[in-house]
Tab-separated table of C-alpha atoms in Angstrom:
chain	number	residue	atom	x	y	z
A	1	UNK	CA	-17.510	2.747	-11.352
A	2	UNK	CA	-17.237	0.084	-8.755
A	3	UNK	CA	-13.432	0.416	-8.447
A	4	UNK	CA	-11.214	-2.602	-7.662
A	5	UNK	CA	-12.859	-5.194	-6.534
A	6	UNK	CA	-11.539	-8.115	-4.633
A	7	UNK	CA	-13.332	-11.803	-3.820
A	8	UNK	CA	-14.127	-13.226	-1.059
A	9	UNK	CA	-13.477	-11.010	1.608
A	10	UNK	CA	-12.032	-13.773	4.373
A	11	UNK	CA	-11.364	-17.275	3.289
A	12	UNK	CA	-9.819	-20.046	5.741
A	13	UNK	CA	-7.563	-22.829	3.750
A	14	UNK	CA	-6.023	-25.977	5.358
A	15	UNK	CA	-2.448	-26.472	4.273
A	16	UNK	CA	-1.990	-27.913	0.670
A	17	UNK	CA	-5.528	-26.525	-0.462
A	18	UNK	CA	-5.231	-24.326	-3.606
A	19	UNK	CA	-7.850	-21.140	-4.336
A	20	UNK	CA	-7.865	-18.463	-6.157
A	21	UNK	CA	-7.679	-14.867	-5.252
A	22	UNK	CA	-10.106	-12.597	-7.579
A	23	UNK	CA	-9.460	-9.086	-8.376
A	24	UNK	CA	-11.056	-7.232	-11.277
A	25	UNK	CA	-11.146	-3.462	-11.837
A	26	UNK	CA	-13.743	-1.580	-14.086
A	27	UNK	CA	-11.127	1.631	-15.141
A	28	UNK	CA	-9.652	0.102	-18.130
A	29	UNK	CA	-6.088	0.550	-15.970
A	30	UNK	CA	-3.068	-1.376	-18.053
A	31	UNK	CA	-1.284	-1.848	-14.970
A	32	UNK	CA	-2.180	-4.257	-12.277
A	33	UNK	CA	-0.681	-5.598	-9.040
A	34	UNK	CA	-0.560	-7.771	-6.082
A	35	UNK	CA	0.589	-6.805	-2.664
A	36	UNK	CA	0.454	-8.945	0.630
A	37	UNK	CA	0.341	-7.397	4.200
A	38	UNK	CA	1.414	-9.067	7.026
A	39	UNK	CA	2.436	-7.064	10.663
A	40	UNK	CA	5.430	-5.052	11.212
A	41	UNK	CA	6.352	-5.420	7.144
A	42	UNK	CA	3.908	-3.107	5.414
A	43	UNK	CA	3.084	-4.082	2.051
A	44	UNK	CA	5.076	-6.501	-0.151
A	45	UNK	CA	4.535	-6.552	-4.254
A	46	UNK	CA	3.966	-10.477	-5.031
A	47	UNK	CA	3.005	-9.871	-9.171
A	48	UNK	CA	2.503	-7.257	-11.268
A	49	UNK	CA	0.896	-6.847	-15.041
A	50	UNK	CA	1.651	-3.855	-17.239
A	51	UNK	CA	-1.010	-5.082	-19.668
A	52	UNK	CA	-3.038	-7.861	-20.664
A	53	UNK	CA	-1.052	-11.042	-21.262
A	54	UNK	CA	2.174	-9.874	-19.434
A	55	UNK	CA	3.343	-10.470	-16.260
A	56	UNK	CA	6.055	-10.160	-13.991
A	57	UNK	CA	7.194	-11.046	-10.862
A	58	UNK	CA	7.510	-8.776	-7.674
A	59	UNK	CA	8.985	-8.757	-4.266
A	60	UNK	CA	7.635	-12.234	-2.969
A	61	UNK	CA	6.135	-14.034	-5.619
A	62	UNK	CA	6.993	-18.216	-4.567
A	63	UNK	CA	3.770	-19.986	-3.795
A	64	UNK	CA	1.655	-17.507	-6.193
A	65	UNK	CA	0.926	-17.430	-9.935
A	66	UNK	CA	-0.850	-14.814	-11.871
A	67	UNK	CA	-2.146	-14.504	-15.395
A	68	UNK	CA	-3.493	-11.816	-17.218
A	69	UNK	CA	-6.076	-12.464	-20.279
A	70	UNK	CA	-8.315	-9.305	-19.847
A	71	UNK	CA	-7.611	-6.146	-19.023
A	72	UNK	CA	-10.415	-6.372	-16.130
A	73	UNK	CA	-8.877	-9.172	-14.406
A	74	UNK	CA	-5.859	-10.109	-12.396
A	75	UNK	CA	-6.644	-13.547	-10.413
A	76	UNK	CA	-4.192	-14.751	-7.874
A	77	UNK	CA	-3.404	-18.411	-7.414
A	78	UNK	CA	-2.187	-20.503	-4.334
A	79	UNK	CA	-1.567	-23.613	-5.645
A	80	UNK	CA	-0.580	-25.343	-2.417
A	81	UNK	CA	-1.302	-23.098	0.458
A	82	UNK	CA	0.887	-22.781	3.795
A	83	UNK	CA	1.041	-21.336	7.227
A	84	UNK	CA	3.164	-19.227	5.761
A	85	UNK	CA	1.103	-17.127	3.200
A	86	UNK	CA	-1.476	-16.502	5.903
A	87	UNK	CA	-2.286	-12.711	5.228
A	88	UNK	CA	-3.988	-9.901	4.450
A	89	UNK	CA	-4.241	-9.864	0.273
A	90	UNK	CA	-4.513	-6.619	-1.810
A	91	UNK	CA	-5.190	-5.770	-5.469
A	92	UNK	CA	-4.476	-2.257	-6.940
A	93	UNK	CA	-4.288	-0.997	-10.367
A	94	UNK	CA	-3.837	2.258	-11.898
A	95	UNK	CA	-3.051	3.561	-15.535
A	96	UNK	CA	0.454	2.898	-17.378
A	97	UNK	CA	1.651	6.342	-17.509
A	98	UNK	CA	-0.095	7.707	-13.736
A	99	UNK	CA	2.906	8.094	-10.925
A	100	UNK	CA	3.290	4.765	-8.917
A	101	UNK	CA	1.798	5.932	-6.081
A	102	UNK	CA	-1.754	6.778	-7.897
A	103	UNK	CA	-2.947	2.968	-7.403
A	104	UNK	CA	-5.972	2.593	-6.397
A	105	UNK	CA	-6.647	-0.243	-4.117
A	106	UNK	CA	-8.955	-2.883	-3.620
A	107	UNK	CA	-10.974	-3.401	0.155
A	108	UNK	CA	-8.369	-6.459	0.629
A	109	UNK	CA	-9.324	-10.497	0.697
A	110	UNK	CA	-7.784	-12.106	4.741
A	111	UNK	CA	-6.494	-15.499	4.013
A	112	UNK	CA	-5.847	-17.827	6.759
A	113	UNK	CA	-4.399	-21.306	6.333
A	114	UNK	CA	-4.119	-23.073	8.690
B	1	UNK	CA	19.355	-0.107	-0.847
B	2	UNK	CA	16.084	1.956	-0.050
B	3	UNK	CA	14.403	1.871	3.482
B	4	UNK	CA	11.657	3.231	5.045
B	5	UNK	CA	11.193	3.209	9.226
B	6	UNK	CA	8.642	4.373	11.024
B	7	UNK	CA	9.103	4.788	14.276
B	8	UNK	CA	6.202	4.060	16.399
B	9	UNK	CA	4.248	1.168	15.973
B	10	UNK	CA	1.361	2.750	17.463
B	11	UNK	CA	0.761	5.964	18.644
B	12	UNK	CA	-1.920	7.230	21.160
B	13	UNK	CA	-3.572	10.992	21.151
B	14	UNK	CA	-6.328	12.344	22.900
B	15	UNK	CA	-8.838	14.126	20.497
B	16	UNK	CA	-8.436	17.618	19.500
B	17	UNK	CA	-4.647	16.920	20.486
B	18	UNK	CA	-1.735	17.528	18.167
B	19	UNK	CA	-0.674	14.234	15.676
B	20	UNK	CA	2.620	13.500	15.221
B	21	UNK	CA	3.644	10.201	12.845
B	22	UNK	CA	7.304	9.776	12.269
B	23	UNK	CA	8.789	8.530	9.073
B	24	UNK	CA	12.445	7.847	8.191
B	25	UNK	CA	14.113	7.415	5.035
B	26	UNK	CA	17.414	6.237	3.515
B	27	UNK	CA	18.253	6.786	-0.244
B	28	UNK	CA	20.633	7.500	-2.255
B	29	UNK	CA	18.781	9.844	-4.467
B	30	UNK	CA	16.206	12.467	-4.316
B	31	UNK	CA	13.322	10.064	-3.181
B	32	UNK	CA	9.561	10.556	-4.192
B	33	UNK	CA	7.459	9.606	-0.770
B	34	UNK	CA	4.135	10.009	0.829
B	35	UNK	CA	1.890	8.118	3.131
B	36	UNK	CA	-1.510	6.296	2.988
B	37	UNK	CA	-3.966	5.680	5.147
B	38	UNK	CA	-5.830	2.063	6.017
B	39	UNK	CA	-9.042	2.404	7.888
B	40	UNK	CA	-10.530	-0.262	9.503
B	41	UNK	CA	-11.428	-2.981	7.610
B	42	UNK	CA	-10.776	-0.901	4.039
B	43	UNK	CA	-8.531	-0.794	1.705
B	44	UNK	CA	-5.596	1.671	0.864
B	45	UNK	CA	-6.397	5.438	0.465
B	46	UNK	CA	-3.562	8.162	-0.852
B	47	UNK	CA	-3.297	10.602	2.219
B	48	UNK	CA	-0.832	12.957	0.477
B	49	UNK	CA	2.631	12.910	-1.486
B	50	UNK	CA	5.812	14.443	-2.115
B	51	UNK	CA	7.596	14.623	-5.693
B	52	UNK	CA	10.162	17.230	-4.834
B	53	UNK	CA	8.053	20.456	-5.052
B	54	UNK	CA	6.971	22.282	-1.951
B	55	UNK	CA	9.043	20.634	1.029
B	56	UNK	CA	5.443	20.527	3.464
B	57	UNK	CA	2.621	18.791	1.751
B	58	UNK	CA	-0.668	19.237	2.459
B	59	UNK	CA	-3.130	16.304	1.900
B	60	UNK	CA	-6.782	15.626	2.765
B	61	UNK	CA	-8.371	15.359	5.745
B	62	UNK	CA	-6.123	18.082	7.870
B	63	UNK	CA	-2.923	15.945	7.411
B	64	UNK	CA	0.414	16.997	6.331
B	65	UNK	CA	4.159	16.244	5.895
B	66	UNK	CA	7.299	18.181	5.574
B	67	UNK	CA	9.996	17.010	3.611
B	68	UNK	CA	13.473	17.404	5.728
B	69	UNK	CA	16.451	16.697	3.823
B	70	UNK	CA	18.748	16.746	6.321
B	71	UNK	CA	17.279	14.877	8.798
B	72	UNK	CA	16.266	12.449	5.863
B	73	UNK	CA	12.547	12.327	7.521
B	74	UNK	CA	9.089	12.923	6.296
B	75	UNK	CA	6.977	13.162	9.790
B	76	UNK	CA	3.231	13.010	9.184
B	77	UNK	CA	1.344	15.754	11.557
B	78	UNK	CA	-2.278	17.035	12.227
B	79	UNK	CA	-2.983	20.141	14.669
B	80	UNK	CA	-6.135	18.307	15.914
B	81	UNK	CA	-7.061	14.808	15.893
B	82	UNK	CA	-10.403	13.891	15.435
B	83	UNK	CA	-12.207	9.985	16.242
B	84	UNK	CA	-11.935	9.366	12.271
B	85	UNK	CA	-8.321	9.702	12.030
B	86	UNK	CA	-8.168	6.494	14.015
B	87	UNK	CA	-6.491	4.274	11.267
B	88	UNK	CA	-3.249	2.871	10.419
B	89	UNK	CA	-0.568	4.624	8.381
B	90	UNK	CA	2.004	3.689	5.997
B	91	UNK	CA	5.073	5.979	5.205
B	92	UNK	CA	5.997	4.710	1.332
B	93	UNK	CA	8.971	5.583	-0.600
B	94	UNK	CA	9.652	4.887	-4.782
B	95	UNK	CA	12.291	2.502	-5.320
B	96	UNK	CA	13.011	3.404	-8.984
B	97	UNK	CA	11.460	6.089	-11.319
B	98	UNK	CA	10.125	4.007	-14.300
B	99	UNK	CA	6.454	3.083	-15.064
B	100	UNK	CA	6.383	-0.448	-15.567
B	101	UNK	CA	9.361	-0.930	-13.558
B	102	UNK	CA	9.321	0.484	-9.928
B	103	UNK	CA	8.562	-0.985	-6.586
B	104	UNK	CA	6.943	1.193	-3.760
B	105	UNK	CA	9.105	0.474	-0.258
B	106	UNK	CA	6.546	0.228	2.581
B	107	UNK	CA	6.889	1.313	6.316
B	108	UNK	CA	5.880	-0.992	8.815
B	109	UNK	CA	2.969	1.209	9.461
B	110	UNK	CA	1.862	3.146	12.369
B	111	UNK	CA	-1.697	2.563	14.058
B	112	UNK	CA	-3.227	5.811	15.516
B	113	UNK	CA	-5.942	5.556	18.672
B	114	UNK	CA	-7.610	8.672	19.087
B	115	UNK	CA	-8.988	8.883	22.902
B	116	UNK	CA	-12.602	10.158	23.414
């Protein structure tokens, strides 16, 4: 099993750009999720998926959309980046019915926008 | 509302010197909490957890936690630190019960050097 995985690693952005955020997990886990990490905040949910097809929002989720049509794969989008959303990006996932706190997490994607 | 602080930003140890992280909770019911660890340039890794069993938790690596009610903390300790340990930590607490429908309240985090 590679895990969750998470593409690219770093990616730099100039204000305005949009990208996408790829996350894709090879555990058949129903539930999915999106956390940013920024300094002195710990983590922050953005989106969440219980399952393929539904979504929902978390914490922080302006500036970010999310879609779900596999089971494998949760993509984040920034469809206008900013300053703002500079950050260190991680996907987890874990089975429906394991405790919250059984996610397993992805190795993280740094976005910069400057 | 939920919170989690923890204390020290950073914290500094000479190796094969006592670890002490310090978490602090507020809730208003029994909370479920437990900290990770981030090495460098990784992702997130479950260190160890409480879910209102034993009040000290053991978890890997020579960590653990006790669970003190009354002092509403859940301090992370190690007898001996070792160069590996050097990391960043994250305190975490469950904000509501259900499966689909929860939100896990991070610490700030605490970043460990371990002096040769």
């Amino acid at each position: 099993n590679a895990g969750v995985t998470q593409t690219p690693k770093f990616q730099v952005l100039k204000t305005g750009q949009s990208m996408t955020l790829q996350c894709a997990q090879d555990m058949n886990h129903e539930y999915m999720s999106w956390y940013r990490q920024d300094p002195g905040m710990g983590l922050r949910l953005i989106h969440y998926s219980v399952g393929a097809g539904i979504t929902d929002q978390g914490e922080v989720p302006n500036g970010y959309n999310v879609s779900r049509s596999t089971t494998e794969d949760f993509p984040l989008r920034l469809l206008s980046a900013a300053p703002s959303q500079t950050s260190v990006y991680f996907c987890a996932s874990k089975r429906l019915r394991q405790g919250p706190y059984e996610q397993y997490f992805g190795p993280g994607t740094r976005l910069t926008v400057t | 509302a939920q919170s989690v602080t923890q204390l020290d930003s950073h914290v500094s140890v000479s190796e094969g010197t006592p670890v002490l992280l310090r978490c602090n909770y507020s809730s208003s019911v029994p909370p479920y909490l437990f900290w990770y660890v981030q090495y460098p340039n990784q992702g997130l890794q479950l260190l160890l957890k409480y879910t209102s069993a034993a009040t000290l938790v053991k978890g890997i690596n020579g960590f653990e936690a006790e669970f003190k009610k009354s002092e509403t903390s859940f301090h992370l300790t190690k007898p001996s630190a070792h160069m590996s340990d050097a990391a960043e930590y994250f305190c975490v607490v469950i904000l509501s019960l259900m499966d689909s429908n929860y939100q896990l309240i991070w610490g700030a985090g605490t970043k460990l050097i371990i002096k040769p």
